XYZ file of C-alpha atoms in Angstrom:
625
model
C -27.441 -16.306 3.955
C -23.836 -15.135 3.605
C -22.383 -18.635 3.879
C -18.906 -19.456 2.511
C -18.738 -20.625 -1.122
C -16.378 -23.486 -2.004
C -15.741 -24.202 -5.687
C -14.169 -27.522 -6.701
C -12.719 -26.742 -10.117
C -12.449 -29.516 -12.733
C -13.421 -28.555 -16.274
C -12.214 -28.282 -19.854
C -13.705 -24.880 -20.670
C -16.899 -23.866 -22.442
C -18.739 -26.728 -24.173
C -18.586 -26.906 -27.977
C -20.850 -28.748 -30.386
C -22.340 -28.973 -33.894
C -25.907 -29.482 -35.101
C -25.954 -33.232 -35.655
C -29.345 -33.146 -37.416
C -27.938 -30.797 -40.099
C -24.644 -32.611 -40.521
C -26.441 -35.640 -41.920
C -28.493 -33.556 -44.403
C -26.487 -30.696 -45.906
C -25.019 -30.798 -49.401
C -22.262 -28.691 -51.037
C -22.768 -26.776 -54.275
C -19.687 -27.850 -56.234
C -18.043 -25.445 -58.596
C -17.513 -28.367 -60.954
C -19.744 -31.339 -60.102
C -17.400 -33.574 -62.079
C -14.318 -32.406 -60.147
C -15.006 -31.816 -56.409
C -11.380 -30.875 -55.901
C -12.181 -27.481 -57.450
C -14.045 -26.569 -54.257
C -17.572 -25.478 -53.443
C -19.598 -22.263 -53.370
C -22.072 -22.830 -50.539
C -23.944 -25.414 -48.508
C -27.645 -26.092 -48.954
C -30.529 -28.403 -48.140
C -32.626 -30.157 -50.716
C -36.435 -29.693 -50.550
C -36.781 -33.243 -49.273
C -34.263 -32.677 -46.452
C -35.826 -29.331 -45.604
C -39.182 -31.087 -45.376
C -37.664 -33.575 -42.947
C -36.609 -30.696 -40.705
C -40.111 -29.244 -40.927
C -41.574 -32.573 -39.862
C -39.164 -32.813 -36.912
C -39.735 -29.252 -35.769
C -43.522 -29.185 -35.933
C -43.937 -27.324 -39.198
C -41.549 -24.424 -38.462
C -37.844 -24.857 -39.086
C -35.883 -23.184 -36.292
C -32.551 -24.973 -36.513
C -31.428 -23.221 -39.729
C -31.845 -19.886 -41.482
C -31.922 -20.286 -45.267
C -32.698 -18.529 -48.510
C -34.420 -20.257 -51.460
C -32.555 -20.551 -54.742
C -33.505 -22.122 -58.035
C -30.600 -23.748 -59.840
C -31.201 -25.593 -63.102
C -34.861 -26.029 -62.176
C -33.966 -27.366 -58.710
C -35.106 -25.591 -55.552
C -32.327 -25.291 -53.018
C -32.424 -23.973 -49.454
C -29.046 -22.257 -49.095
C -27.733 -22.367 -45.537
C -27.079 -18.877 -44.159
C -26.941 -19.765 -40.467
C -27.100 -22.993 -38.517
C -28.842 -22.514 -35.174
C -29.326 -26.155 -34.222
C -32.295 -27.684 -32.498
C -30.294 -28.630 -29.429
C -29.106 -26.049 -26.916
C -25.479 -25.681 -25.819
C -23.538 -25.706 -29.088
C -21.527 -22.472 -28.850
C -22.075 -18.859 -27.906
C -24.873 -19.631 -25.454
C -22.279 -21.511 -23.427
C -20.038 -18.460 -23.471
C -22.956 -16.321 -22.310
C -23.636 -18.756 -19.502
C -19.942 -18.738 -18.650
C -20.066 -14.959 -18.475
C -22.997 -15.206 -16.068
C -21.017 -17.574 -13.846
C -18.013 -15.244 -14.018
C -20.130 -12.263 -12.970
C -21.687 -14.163 -10.076
C -18.260 -15.344 -8.908
C -16.855 -11.819 -9.018
C -19.793 -10.464 -7.005
C -19.578 -13.368 -4.579
C -15.942 -12.503 -3.766
C -17.000 -9.005 -2.751
C -19.905 -10.333 -0.696
C -18.954 -13.624 0.961
C -15.972 -15.893 1.582
C -14.997 -17.669 -1.643
C -12.331 -20.315 -2.115
C -11.428 -22.717 -4.930
C -9.754 -26.107 -4.935
C -8.296 -26.998 -8.337
C -8.831 -30.758 -8.248
C -8.324 -31.318 -11.961
C -7.390 -29.259 -14.984
C -9.160 -25.895 -15.264
C -9.333 -24.538 -18.803
C -10.613 -21.254 -20.267
C -13.569 -19.961 -18.299
C -12.695 -22.495 -15.597
C -9.316 -20.792 -15.184
C -11.011 -17.404 -14.957
C -13.377 -18.668 -12.270
C -10.384 -19.807 -10.237
C -8.953 -16.303 -10.411
C -12.278 -14.495 -9.874
C -12.823 -16.397 -6.639
C -9.332 -15.097 -5.707
C -8.453 -17.572 -2.944
C -7.297 -20.787 -4.580
C -5.562 -24.018 -3.647
C -4.002 -25.895 -6.567
C -3.325 -29.599 -6.535
C 0.072 -30.646 -7.825
C -0.148 -31.936 -11.386
C -3.393 -30.085 -12.189
C -2.924 -27.083 -14.523
C -4.790 -23.780 -14.702
C -4.661 -22.732 -18.354
C -6.468 -20.658 -20.966
C -5.472 -22.742 -23.990
C -4.118 -26.274 -24.077
C -0.567 -27.065 -25.177
C -1.620 -28.898 -28.416
C -3.706 -25.912 -29.552
C -0.879 -23.491 -28.830
C 1.556 -25.684 -30.722
C -0.739 -25.493 -33.771
C -0.858 -21.700 -33.532
C 2.934 -21.535 -33.240
C 3.405 -24.036 -36.033
C 5.831 -26.221 -34.105
C 6.049 -28.446 -31.048
C 6.952 -25.968 -28.324
C 5.035 -27.152 -25.263
C 5.015 -30.776 -24.226
C 2.563 -30.490 -21.330
C -0.190 -28.270 -19.976
C 1.792 -28.099 -16.734
C 4.384 -25.983 -18.538
C 1.674 -23.371 -19.007
C -0.242 -23.492 -15.730
C 1.300 -25.901 -13.257
C 2.081 -24.920 -9.681
C 5.574 -23.808 -10.699
C 3.806 -21.030 -12.659
C 0.583 -20.282 -10.796
C 1.969 -20.505 -7.253
C 4.908 -18.300 -8.228
C 2.717 -15.596 -9.808
C 0.103 -15.366 -7.039
C -2.879 -16.992 -8.792
C -2.662 -19.968 -6.411
C -2.476 -19.072 -2.727
C -1.528 -22.581 -1.598
C -0.628 -25.925 -3.162
C -1.681 -29.430 -2.135
C -0.391 -32.904 -2.943
C -3.874 -34.361 -3.413
C -7.600 -33.694 -2.917
C -7.560 -34.770 0.716
C -4.746 -32.369 1.610
C -6.502 -29.635 -0.347
C -9.754 -30.137 1.592
C -7.803 -30.088 4.867
C -6.313 -26.729 3.921
C -9.763 -25.373 3.055
C -11.119 -26.508 6.422
C -8.245 -24.829 8.237
C -8.770 -21.653 6.222
C -12.468 -21.699 7.114
C -11.521 -21.849 10.804
C -10.220 -18.270 10.511
C -13.377 -16.702 9.034
C -16.803 -15.923 10.564
C -19.480 -18.582 10.222
C -21.441 -16.300 7.875
C -21.232 -12.810 6.431
C -21.526 -10.201 9.165
C -21.178 -12.708 12.025
C -18.995 -11.696 14.956
C -15.586 -13.300 15.581
C -16.340 -13.109 19.304
C -16.578 -14.867 21.658
C -13.591 -17.083 20.924
C -14.031 -20.802 21.504
C -12.115 -22.100 24.525
C -10.344 -24.759 22.459
C -8.772 -21.961 20.413
C -7.316 -20.241 23.488
C -4.328 -22.546 23.930
C -1.590 -19.914 24.303
C -1.743 -17.483 27.264
C -2.402 -13.932 26.124
C -0.426 -12.394 28.986
C 2.855 -14.160 28.226
C 5.763 -11.994 27.068
C 7.158 -12.406 23.558
C 10.507 -14.155 23.810
C 11.776 -13.682 20.243
C 12.581 -10.115 19.216
C 13.265 -9.135 15.589
C 17.013 -8.452 15.377
C 18.601 -5.510 13.642
C 19.507 -6.438 10.080
C 18.335 -9.245 7.778
C 16.129 -11.884 9.420
C 13.153 -14.123 8.730
C 9.912 -12.346 9.773
C 8.158 -15.684 10.274
C 10.240 -16.196 13.399
C 8.809 -13.204 15.266
C 5.310 -14.032 13.990
C 5.201 -17.720 14.897
C 8.153 -18.259 17.227
C 11.498 -19.993 16.745
C 13.242 -23.179 17.809
C 16.761 -22.323 18.966
C 19.579 -24.074 20.778
C 18.293 -22.466 23.963
C 14.808 -23.898 23.358
C 11.541 -22.499 22.089
C 11.287 -18.717 21.781
C 7.644 -17.663 21.532
C 6.476 -15.256 18.840
C 3.724 -12.672 18.625
C 0.865 -15.039 17.700
C -0.432 -18.220 19.299
C 1.973 -21.083 18.822
C 1.247 -23.116 15.686
C -1.512 -20.799 14.459
C 0.271 -18.889 11.682
C -0.563 -20.030 8.121
C 1.219 -18.273 5.276
C -0.480 -17.825 1.897
C 0.840 -16.512 -1.433
C 4.227 -17.717 -0.234
C 5.599 -18.397 -3.707
C 4.927 -14.910 -5.083
C 6.571 -11.561 -4.289
C 8.537 -12.966 -1.383
C 9.680 -9.606 0.011
C 6.250 -9.449 1.698
C 4.842 -12.194 3.954
C 1.051 -12.566 4.186
C -1.114 -15.026 6.064
C -3.515 -15.630 8.902
C -2.902 -16.335 12.581
C -4.552 -16.242 15.988
C -3.971 -13.816 18.835
C -5.403 -15.281 22.016
C -7.672 -17.338 19.767
C -8.874 -14.298 17.753
C -8.218 -14.810 14.020
C -6.353 -12.003 12.284
C -4.949 -11.149 8.880
C -1.186 -10.652 8.929
C 1.229 -8.737 6.694
C 4.932 -8.602 7.507
C 8.118 -7.621 5.699
C 10.960 -9.858 4.543
C 14.189 -8.215 5.698
C 16.468 -10.480 3.651
C 17.359 -10.193 -0.029
C 15.401 -12.688 -2.136
C 15.641 -13.931 -5.711
C 12.815 -13.371 -8.167
C 13.184 -15.938 -10.952
C 11.422 -15.212 -14.254
C 11.387 -18.390 -16.413
C 12.356 -18.402 -20.079
C 9.517 -18.678 -22.621
C 9.854 -21.867 -24.713
C 7.946 -20.125 -27.530
C 10.704 -17.501 -27.822
C 14.097 -19.053 -28.699
C 15.875 -15.834 -27.676
C 14.412 -15.620 -24.172
C 16.453 -16.595 -21.137
C 15.710 -17.190 -17.500
C 16.142 -14.013 -15.472
C 17.204 -13.954 -11.833
C 16.452 -10.607 -10.167
C 17.751 -9.676 -6.733
C 15.127 -7.936 -4.575
C 16.316 -6.256 -1.389
C 14.432 -6.676 1.854
C 12.356 -3.916 3.496
C 11.554 -2.421 0.060
C 8.292 -2.556 -1.878
C 8.639 -3.722 -5.496
C 5.795 -3.814 -8.049
C 4.981 -7.459 -7.286
C 5.185 -7.115 -3.496
C 3.105 -3.913 -3.495
C 0.449 -5.741 -5.545
C 0.646 -8.714 -3.187
C 0.114 -6.417 -0.200
C -2.977 -4.862 -1.781
C -4.307 -8.291 -2.817
C -3.876 -9.706 0.696
C -5.645 -6.707 2.257
C -8.580 -7.175 -0.124
C -8.774 -10.893 0.721
C -8.823 -10.176 4.464
C -11.565 -7.583 4.007
C -13.822 -9.223 1.420
C -15.576 -12.268 2.804
C -13.083 -13.029 5.565
C -13.886 -9.855 7.553
C -10.736 -10.221 9.638
C -9.027 -7.586 11.764
C -5.663 -6.835 10.184
C -2.238 -6.185 11.667
C 0.611 -4.882 9.514
C 4.107 -5.303 10.964
C 5.728 -2.375 9.196
C 9.418 -2.318 8.300
C 9.735 -0.607 4.917
C 12.366 1.900 3.825
C 10.234 2.857 0.840
C 9.365 1.826 -2.720
C 11.835 0.749 -5.360
C 11.827 3.640 -7.819
C 14.310 2.470 -10.460
C 13.531 2.647 -14.171
C 12.538 -1.029 -14.424
C 10.210 -0.835 -11.429
C 8.661 2.438 -12.555
C 8.013 0.832 -15.936
C 6.463 -2.191 -14.225
C 3.989 0.094 -12.431
C 5.232 0.219 -8.856
C 3.415 3.554 -8.510
C 0.104 1.989 -9.544
C 0.401 -0.974 -7.188
C 1.435 1.264 -4.302
C -1.763 3.234 -4.864
C -3.683 -0.069 -4.772
C -2.568 -0.460 -1.134
C -4.196 2.871 -0.275
C -7.355 1.872 -2.161
C -7.577 -1.419 -0.271
C -7.019 0.175 3.150
C -9.494 2.999 2.500
C -12.223 0.386 1.906
C -11.324 -1.802 4.896
C -14.292 -2.324 7.191
C -12.595 -4.059 10.129
C -9.998 -2.761 12.620
C -6.497 -2.302 11.153
C -3.363 -2.010 13.290
C -0.035 -0.826 11.856
C 2.893 -1.623 14.164
C 6.445 -0.493 13.378
C 8.465 -3.395 14.773
C 11.550 -3.153 17.010
C 14.713 -2.430 15.014
C 12.426 -1.654 12.091
C 11.680 1.560 10.245
C 8.959 3.155 8.166
C 9.908 5.970 5.838
C 8.770 8.170 2.981
C 6.140 6.798 0.632
C 6.007 3.547 2.587
C 4.647 5.481 5.586
C 2.161 7.377 3.442
C 0.405 4.280 2.035
C -0.254 2.817 5.525
C -0.893 6.030 7.458
C -4.027 5.761 9.650
C -5.514 8.948 8.177
C -6.311 6.847 5.082
C -9.147 5.239 7.039
C -9.266 6.960 10.431
C -12.355 5.096 11.639
C -10.657 1.710 11.299
C -6.889 2.262 11.311
C -4.508 2.797 14.216
C -0.706 3.092 14.132
C 1.752 2.086 16.833
C 5.534 2.178 17.066
C 7.937 0.118 19.117
C 10.267 2.036 21.403
C 13.198 0.739 19.316
C 11.689 1.634 15.952
C 12.312 4.566 13.627
C 10.140 6.616 11.299
C 10.728 9.610 9.081
C 10.865 11.046 5.587
C 14.461 9.966 4.894
C 17.068 7.874 6.653
C 19.400 9.887 8.943
C 22.277 9.677 6.462
C 20.065 11.159 3.773
C 18.840 13.958 6.024
C 22.433 14.841 6.939
C 23.358 15.142 3.260
C 20.644 17.783 2.863
C 20.133 19.498 6.210
C 23.429 18.982 8.130
C 26.117 19.331 5.504
C 29.809 20.069 5.941
C 29.437 23.827 6.633
C 26.951 23.078 9.430
C 29.277 20.389 10.810
C 32.233 22.811 10.811
C 30.115 25.412 12.615
C 29.152 22.778 15.173
C 32.804 21.799 15.486
C 33.791 25.414 16.164
C 31.103 25.663 18.841
C 32.109 22.470 20.639
C 35.873 22.086 20.111
C 38.164 24.617 21.845
C 41.160 23.905 19.570
C 39.173 24.593 16.427
C 37.715 27.703 18.005
C 41.144 29.021 19.064
C 42.675 28.291 15.677
C 39.872 30.168 13.908
C 40.354 33.146 16.252
C 44.085 33.095 15.553
C 43.473 32.896 11.842
C 41.303 35.994 12.034
C 43.990 38.009 13.898
C 45.497 40.890 11.835
C 48.829 40.610 13.688
C 49.891 37.344 12.016
C 52.252 37.312 9.080
C 51.281 35.425 5.919
C 53.636 32.584 6.868
C 52.070 32.310 10.348
C 48.544 32.376 8.885
C 49.463 29.575 6.510
C 50.804 27.517 9.419
C 47.602 28.118 11.459
C 45.485 27.238 8.419
C 47.319 23.934 8.056
C 46.749 23.160 11.740
C 43.046 24.045 11.421
C 42.577 21.909 8.314
C 44.294 18.980 9.981
C 42.169 19.316 13.105
C 38.933 19.556 11.079
C 39.946 16.567 8.953
C 40.594 14.530 12.103
C 37.269 15.441 13.714
C 35.037 15.414 10.642
C 34.269 11.617 10.717
C 33.264 11.895 14.384
C 31.088 14.924 13.734
C 29.495 13.127 10.802
C 28.460 10.423 13.261
C 27.218 13.113 15.640
C 25.134 14.633 12.842
C 23.670 11.224 11.947
C 22.845 10.593 15.607
C 21.267 14.045 15.868
C 19.098 13.332 12.816
C 18.234 9.855 14.131
C 16.903 11.361 17.369
C 14.184 13.025 15.254
C 12.960 9.599 14.107
C 12.212 8.064 17.522
C 8.824 6.763 18.627
C 8.636 9.475 21.278
C 8.474 12.178 18.610
C 5.870 10.191 16.646
C 3.659 10.045 19.741
C 4.262 13.713 20.555
C 3.164 14.701 17.046
C 0.062 12.498 17.253
C 0.889 10.388 14.181
C 0.842 7.177 16.250
C -1.575 6.177 18.968
C 0.966 4.787 21.388
C 4.585 3.769 21.902
C 4.882 0.065 22.793
C 7.396 -2.417 24.143
C 7.718 -5.545 22.003
C 7.683 -8.055 24.870
C 4.287 -6.808 26.109
C 2.775 -5.946 22.714
C 1.009 -9.316 22.385
C -1.014 -8.687 25.543
C -1.741 -5.092 24.580
C -2.986 -5.950 21.091
C -5.094 -8.878 22.323
C -7.227 -6.626 24.509
C -7.191 -3.845 21.941
C -8.373 -6.152 19.141
C -10.986 -7.777 21.358
C -12.327 -4.398 22.469
C -12.401 -2.989 18.909
C -14.219 -6.036 17.515
C -16.897 -5.912 20.202
C -17.235 -2.161 19.814
C -17.529 -2.333 16.012
C -20.229 -4.994 16.356
C -22.281 -2.603 18.519
C -21.574 0.317 16.156
C -22.872 -1.711 13.234
C -26.162 -2.314 15.044
C -26.358 1.381 15.876
C -25.832 2.319 12.224
C -28.662 0.009 11.225
C -30.969 1.853 13.606
C -29.767 5.409 12.946
C -27.444 5.809 9.923
C -27.196 9.568 10.508
C -25.520 9.192 13.920
C -21.797 9.790 13.352
C -18.963 7.847 14.933
C -18.133 10.481 17.537
C -21.712 10.474 18.797
C -21.718 6.659 18.847
C -18.563 6.736 20.982
C -20.135 9.071 23.537
C -23.258 6.900 23.770
C -21.216 3.716 24.351
C -18.980 5.566 26.818
C -22.059 6.545 28.832
C -23.267 2.942 28.980
C -19.836 1.716 30.124
C -19.312 4.374 32.804
C -22.623 3.442 34.418
C -21.059 0.079 35.310
C -17.570 1.411 36.195
C -17.496 5.199 36.735
C -13.800 5.247 37.694
C -12.492 3.441 34.596
C -10.757 5.124 31.664
C -12.885 4.255 28.639
C -10.262 5.395 26.131
C -7.215 3.616 27.568
C -8.324 0.583 29.609
C -9.059 -1.824 26.754
C -9.055 -4.859 29.047
C -11.878 -3.475 31.202
C -13.914 -2.344 28.216
C -13.487 -5.699 26.451
C -14.497 -7.547 29.627
C -17.562 -5.308 29.959
C -18.691 -6.113 26.420
C -18.241 -9.838 27.101
C -19.463 -10.162 30.699
C -22.299 -7.630 30.450
C -23.658 -8.779 27.117
C -27.273 -8.695 28.340
C -26.840 -5.227 29.862
C -25.334 -3.931 26.633
C -28.252 -5.425 24.695
C -30.725 -3.704 27.042
C -28.911 -0.366 26.619
C -28.985 -0.808 22.863
C -32.696 -1.688 22.892
C -33.516 1.326 25.059
C -31.521 3.606 22.755
C -33.288 2.108 19.724
C -36.664 2.837 21.348
C -35.587 6.408 21.995
C -34.428 6.879 18.381
C -37.668 5.365 17.053
C -39.704 7.601 19.351
C -37.867 10.733 18.184
C -38.298 9.754 14.543
C -42.030 9.021 14.933
C -42.572 12.182 16.987
C -40.985 14.234 14.212
C -43.192 12.580 11.619
C -46.316 13.040 13.765
C -45.536 16.723 14.274
C -45.350 17.283 10.532
C -48.390 15.097 9.670
C -51.983 16.368 9.419
C -54.763 15.106 11.705
C -56.407 13.293 8.794
C -53.167 11.528 7.956
C -52.710 10.454 11.575
C -56.301 9.157 11.727
C -55.847 7.251 8.461
C -52.590 5.724 9.719
C -54.253 4.722 13.007
C -57.127 3.053 11.158
C -54.708 0.993 9.048
C -53.420 -0.729 12.185
C -54.897 -4.060 13.186
C -57.689 -4.044 15.748
C -55.460 -5.677 18.336
C -52.692 -3.115 17.800
C -55.150 -0.210 18.102
C -56.484 -1.603 21.387
C -52.892 -1.911 22.734
C -52.129 1.709 21.915
C -55.423 2.994 23.322
C -54.936 1.100 26.589
C -51.433 2.638 27.002
C -52.730 6.115 26.221
C -55.427 5.784 28.883
């Protein structure tokens, strides 16, 4: 039915056991019966004990596999394998655990899955937590593969004092296994309920219409808080900010933003929020420098805690992986429209980060976006920038049917930053040429220097004047060159080149995206029904069909640009849209059947007609008459 799946995790791993009925019967073959300390050669059952097993198991022993030996005139049944009469002693539990793991993995790709770690989760239990992906971990409840006592035995010394050292929230929340933490079961359930409020009621269900009690923040209000230039907290422009001047509203509905994976890869912010009541997945960029703390390993006496500085607006291996993971979560099961507030200068390409697979995790972002099945909006924020490889991995051509890119009028985008472009394409010779073109003193001095009438002493004096003038002006012309390069990075050029859909103003972007998201969701819902009827109809043809239906109700409207009118038509004319869809379905069915009838023989048509029920045949005959 596509309903959400909630897993309350509390287990100690796969069950273990021994065959109790054999433990009370087996005997060892001592190397020296008079001195058991010399060890034994094998285990066996006496004929009497073997007969007992036969009596218990209805004449056929299934709990053991043996071979018969004769030793000193005594028949012995040497134990080769103990199967056990009871089920659930060993590998069958692992096989069952594998089945659960497979089902959990498939469920994540199919429906909404979430886990609450209410007690310790060991071994396969820990894997199930991860396979369900979304997890909430109670404080004091570890997620571990092997318990601390067992590890201490392997290491041969007392290294770990608690399972929490291995899988407590200070480990699992910081490495992205746990999305959220909770103080107790009640708080964990509350967080699950709130998370469920963002997802459709079942797989494939529409997010529209939005309940009135979710529409608490006007969609047409301007955004009061604007992201400043330089380091700042992205949560402020997402959710709003309390300042000395009062409340400054953010992009989303007040109080609706919920961050997840907050302890891991903190240069990227991921979560869920509402826009005019519509739930959306959110990815934003941390513009401040953050610390990534890698704890020391108690099992390695030489290891030390590492504190790594990670600059803002840069993708590192962990933050690139977090971005891809969040996109997958939004797409699989949650089926949320996604908005990415882009502000990346690129990927960190140092030796350490290349070794730790930043290239691989950056490619994961492309993989996740290419498979996204809901609308995706990439918005370069005011005073933000998107450059180089960072642009490439979120470019809308990755998934053109679902992705759209927008840029704020104060944003920038390009291959390199202006300073970098100047170093390559507007170097000192080009600056000096520009200086000669624009500055009369430099131009006159160069003309004088080229005159054949000057003596060597005069030329030297002119050369000194020219060098001094160029040295004085060079810093200013460097700024001019940077400004010239920066003018190539403006949103106007992005729109002119068709790489973004539209240039936006931040204050009005909330209203614009509300109607755009609402229109796209309604439109995609209709497209999905059309695909079910006629999978061979491409997207362009679907668009023209829907456009025709809309223009019948409002011939003067602009179907491509007036999202508010189109969204209102989908909502207010729901019955009319359903009738148009039903009529189109009838037409498609008629064309398909007509094609089949044309190719079929008369005998085949007669046989098909005779297979219909009597009532159905009478209906068709009456319509034909």
